[in-house]
Amino acid sequence: MTEIRPLYFEDEHIYPQTHVQAIVGLNNATTEKNGLLSKEDKQKLDKLNVTDSNKLGSVFYKEVTLSADNEH
């Protein structure tokens, strides 16, 4: 597991802006303006017909279980 460490600046405990809504300059895309994705991709995304999800393809995954011997 990743170690969680507190951050300090001039002896004051600080919290970085990491939530997507807190990051300055990180805007949602519109059909008129680029943002997290291009305006062209936003237009394509808005045109997706979610009622026919069979045409979207498949997602494959594999479950992996690590034993204590395999931890890094």
Tab-separated table of N, CA and C in Angstrom:
chain	number	residue	atom	x	y	z
A	1	MET	N	0.847	-1.180	0.000
A	1	MET	CA	0.000	0.000	0.000
A	1	MET	C	0.888	1.238	0.000
A	2	THR	N	0.438	2.270	-0.661
A	2	THR	CA	1.173	3.528	-0.686
A	2	THR	C	1.135	4.166	0.690
A	3	GLU	N	2.270	4.673	1.118
A	3	GLU	CA	2.344	5.334	2.416
A	3	GLU	C	1.711	6.721	2.326
A	4	ILE	N	0.864	7.035	3.280
A	4	ILE	CA	0.222	8.347	3.327
A	4	ILE	C	1.070	9.252	4.197
A	5	ARG	N	1.479	10.388	3.640
A	5	ARG	CA	2.343	11.314	4.373
A	5	ARG	C	1.708	12.697	4.423
A	6	PRO	N	1.783	13.351	5.573
A	6	PRO	CA	1.276	14.728	5.651
A	6	PRO	C	2.239	15.682	4.949
A	7	LEU	N	1.705	16.788	4.449
A	7	LEU	CA	2.520	17.810	3.800
A	7	LEU	C	2.576	19.039	4.689
A	8	TYR	N	3.775	19.613	4.791
A	8	TYR	CA	3.961	20.802	5.616
A	8	TYR	C	4.644	21.891	4.802
A	9	PHE	N	4.264	23.133	5.063
A	9	PHE	CA	4.907	24.296	4.476
A	9	PHE	C	5.072	25.307	5.592
A	10	GLU	N	6.326	25.650	5.889
A	10	GLU	CA	6.651	26.564	6.987
A	10	GLU	C	5.967	26.129	8.280
A	11	ASP	N	6.121	24.852	8.605
A	11	ASP	CA	5.592	24.228	9.826
A	11	ASP	C	4.067	24.223	9.912
A	12	GLU	N	3.379	24.461	8.816
A	12	GLU	CA	1.917	24.415	8.807
A	12	GLU	C	1.470	23.240	7.946
A	13	HIS	N	0.564	22.440	8.489
A	13	HIS	CA	0.032	21.295	7.754
A	13	HIS	C	-0.839	21.832	6.618
A	14	ILE	N	-0.511	21.447	5.383
A	14	ILE	CA	-1.254	21.937	4.221
A	14	ILE	C	-1.903	20.768	3.485
A	15	TYR	N	-2.890	21.086	2.675
A	15	TYR	CA	-3.610	20.088	1.894
A	15	TYR	C	-3.591	20.523	0.431
A	16	PRO	N	-2.970	19.724	-0.450
A	16	PRO	CA	-2.899	20.115	-1.863
A	16	PRO	C	-4.273	20.041	-2.526
A	17	GLN	N	-4.449	20.872	-3.546
A	17	GLN	CA	-5.685	20.855	-4.321
A	17	GLN	C	-5.594	19.701	-5.315
A	18	THR	N	-6.289	18.610	-5.033
A	18	THR	CA	-6.197	17.440	-5.901
A	18	THR	C	-7.530	17.030	-6.499
A	19	HIS	N	-8.635	17.481	-5.940
A	19	HIS	CA	-9.937	17.119	-6.498
A	19	HIS	C	-10.113	17.825	-7.837
A	20	VAL	N	-10.743	17.177	-8.769
A	20	VAL	CA	-10.906	17.734	-10.114
A	20	VAL	C	-11.581	19.101	-10.078
A	21	GLN	N	-12.464	19.339	-9.121
A	21	GLN	CA	-13.140	20.624	-9.037
A	21	GLN	C	-12.281	21.694	-8.374
A	22	ALA	N	-11.158	21.314	-7.772
A	22	ALA	CA	-10.312	22.280	-7.074
A	22	ALA	C	-9.113	22.730	-7.891
A	23	ILE	N	-8.803	22.034	-8.966
A	23	ILE	CA	-7.612	22.357	-9.744
A	23	ILE	C	-7.900	23.548	-10.652
A	24	VAL	N	-7.143	24.606	-10.486
A	24	VAL	CA	-7.327	25.829	-11.255
A	24	VAL	C	-6.968	25.576	-12.721
A	25	GLY	N	-7.815	26.001	-13.619
A	25	GLY	CA	-7.542	25.866	-15.048
A	25	GLY	C	-7.970	24.552	-15.653
A	26	LEU	N	-8.560	23.675	-14.872
A	26	LEU	CA	-9.016	22.382	-15.375
A	26	LEU	C	-10.522	22.480	-15.602
A	27	ASN	N	-10.907	22.723	-16.838
A	27	ASN	CA	-12.308	22.992	-17.154
A	27	ASN	C	-12.937	21.852	-17.931
A	28	ASN	N	-14.242	21.700	-17.767
A	28	ASN	CA	-14.982	20.728	-18.560
A	28	ASN	C	-15.060	21.207	-19.999
A	29	ALA	N	-15.075	20.268	-20.914
A	29	ALA	CA	-15.226	20.607	-22.329
A	29	ALA	C	-16.691	20.885	-22.628
A	30	THR	N	-16.922	21.731	-23.598
A	30	THR	CA	-18.264	21.940	-24.149
A	30	THR	C	-18.171	21.663	-25.639
A	31	THR	N	-19.288	21.712	-26.316
A	31	THR	CA	-19.260	21.507	-27.769
A	31	THR	C	-18.626	22.689	-28.482
A	32	GLU	N	-18.410	23.786	-27.760
A	32	GLU	CA	-17.808	24.994	-28.330
A	32	GLU	C	-16.378	25.246	-27.861
A	33	LYS	N	-15.968	24.606	-26.737
A	33	LYS	CA	-14.682	24.941	-26.116
A	33	LYS	C	-13.978	23.683	-25.605
A	34	ASN	N	-12.670	23.585	-25.865
A	34	ASN	CA	-11.870	22.481	-25.341
A	34	ASN	C	-11.794	22.561	-23.819
A	35	GLY	N	-11.621	21.422	-23.194
A	35	GLY	CA	-11.479	21.346	-21.748
A	35	GLY	C	-10.731	20.078	-21.404
A	36	LEU	N	-11.308	19.245	-20.536
A	36	LEU	CA	-10.686	17.967	-20.198
A	36	LEU	C	-10.542	17.067	-21.419
A	37	LEU	N	-11.375	17.276	-22.413
A	37	LEU	CA	-11.226	16.623	-23.701
A	37	LEU	C	-11.499	17.667	-24.777
A	38	SER	N	-11.218	17.329	-25.996
A	38	SER	CA	-11.398	18.306	-27.076
A	38	SER	C	-12.885	18.546	-27.330
A	39	LYS	N	-13.202	19.707	-27.888
A	39	LYS	CA	-14.604	20.013	-28.205
A	39	LYS	C	-15.146	19.025	-29.235
A	40	GLU	N	-14.265	18.541	-30.138
A	40	GLU	CA	-14.685	17.555	-31.132
A	40	GLU	C	-15.050	16.227	-30.463
A	41	ASP	N	-14.234	15.803	-29.497
A	41	ASP	CA	-14.548	14.570	-28.771
A	41	ASP	C	-15.813	14.734	-27.933
A	42	LYS	N	-16.020	15.919	-27.366
A	42	LYS	CA	-17.244	16.189	-26.605
A	42	LYS	C	-18.461	16.078	-27.512
A	43	GLN	N	-18.358	16.577	-28.737
A	43	GLN	CA	-19.466	16.477	-29.691
A	43	GLN	C	-19.768	15.011	-30.010
A	44	LYS	N	-18.711	14.206	-30.211
A	44	LYS	CA	-18.895	12.777	-30.482
A	44	LYS	C	-19.528	12.081	-29.286
A	45	LEU	N	-19.062	12.403	-28.093
A	45	LEU	CA	-19.584	11.794	-26.872
A	45	LEU	C	-21.065	12.111	-26.694
A	46	ASP	N	-21.437	13.340	-26.974
A	46	ASP	CA	-22.838	13.740	-26.846
A	46	ASP	C	-23.743	13.021	-27.848
A	47	LYS	N	-23.171	12.546	-28.953
A	47	LYS	CA	-23.965	11.865	-29.982
A	47	LYS	C	-24.122	10.368	-29.716
A	48	LEU	N	-23.432	9.826	-28.711
A	48	LEU	CA	-23.541	8.395	-28.426
A	48	LEU	C	-24.971	8.037	-28.059
A	49	ASN	N	-25.432	6.941	-28.607
A	49	ASN	CA	-26.769	6.441	-28.315
A	49	ASN	C	-26.635	5.371	-27.239
A	50	VAL	N	-26.908	5.716	-26.017
A	50	VAL	CA	-26.714	4.771	-24.916
A	50	VAL	C	-27.816	3.727	-24.839
A	51	THR	N	-28.880	3.886	-25.617
A	51	THR	CA	-29.935	2.875	-25.598
A	51	THR	C	-29.505	1.605	-26.319
A	52	ASP	N	-28.474	1.691	-27.148
A	52	ASP	CA	-27.962	0.522	-27.856
A	52	ASP	C	-26.528	0.269	-27.407
A	53	SER	N	-26.372	-0.105	-26.146
A	53	SER	CA	-25.040	-0.258	-25.568
A	53	SER	C	-24.267	-1.437	-26.149
A	54	ASN	N	-24.917	-2.352	-26.870
A	54	ASN	CA	-24.211	-3.483	-27.472
A	54	ASN	C	-23.190	-3.032	-28.509
A	55	LYS	N	-23.380	-1.873	-29.088
A	55	LYS	CA	-22.458	-1.369	-30.104
A	55	LYS	C	-21.222	-0.711	-29.497
A	56	LEU	N	-21.190	-0.560	-28.172
A	56	LEU	CA	-20.060	0.105	-27.532
A	56	LEU	C	-18.863	-0.815	-27.346
A	57	GLY	N	-19.045	-2.121	-27.445
A	57	GLY	CA	-17.936	-3.046	-27.278
A	57	GLY	C	-17.927	-3.659	-25.893
A	58	SER	N	-16.824	-4.288	-25.560
A	58	SER	CA	-16.706	-4.993	-24.291
A	58	SER	C	-15.515	-4.492	-23.503
A	59	VAL	N	-15.589	-4.679	-22.215
A	59	VAL	CA	-14.475	-4.368	-21.327
A	59	VAL	C	-14.044	-5.679	-20.692
A	60	PHE	N	-12.781	-5.996	-20.818
A	60	PHE	CA	-12.251	-7.220	-20.247
A	60	PHE	C	-11.406	-6.883	-19.031
A	61	TYR	N	-11.485	-7.703	-18.017
A	61	TYR	CA	-10.677	-7.489	-16.826
A	61	TYR	C	-10.246	-8.829	-16.269
A	62	LYS	N	-9.204	-8.784	-15.474
A	62	LYS	CA	-8.717	-9.983	-14.814
A	62	LYS	C	-8.479	-9.633	-13.365
A	63	GLU	N	-9.062	-10.418	-12.482
A	63	GLU	CA	-8.879	-10.191	-11.058
A	63	GLU	C	-7.538	-10.768	-10.636
A	64	VAL	N	-6.774	-9.988	-9.891
A	64	VAL	CA	-5.453	-10.411	-9.426
A	64	VAL	C	-5.432	-10.314	-7.915
A	65	THR	N	-5.013	-11.381	-7.264
A	65	THR	CA	-4.887	-11.389	-5.812
A	65	THR	C	-3.420	-11.597	-5.470
A	66	LEU	N	-2.863	-10.683	-4.695
A	66	LEU	CA	-1.466	-10.791	-4.282
A	66	LEU	C	-1.392	-11.412	-2.898
A	67	SER	N	-0.462	-12.308	-2.741
A	67	SER	CA	-0.224	-12.859	-1.411
A	67	SER	C	0.824	-12.000	-0.718
A	68	ALA	N	1.013	-12.193	0.556
A	68	ALA	CA	1.992	-11.416	1.318
A	68	ALA	C	3.395	-11.593	0.743
A	69	ASP	N	3.674	-12.731	0.123
A	69	ASP	CA	5.000	-12.987	-0.450
A	69	ASP	C	5.278	-12.115	-1.672
A	70	ASN	N	4.230	-11.642	-2.350
A	70	ASN	CA	4.402	-10.868	-3.573
A	70	ASN	C	4.377	-9.370	-3.359
A	71	GLU	N	4.170	-8.903	-2.137
A	71	GLU	CA	4.097	-7.464	-1.887
A	71	GLU	C	5.467	-6.831	-2.045
A	72	HIS	N	5.477	-5.600	-2.508
A	72	HIS	CA	6.737	-4.866	-2.710
A	72	HIS	C	6.934	-3.877	-1.606
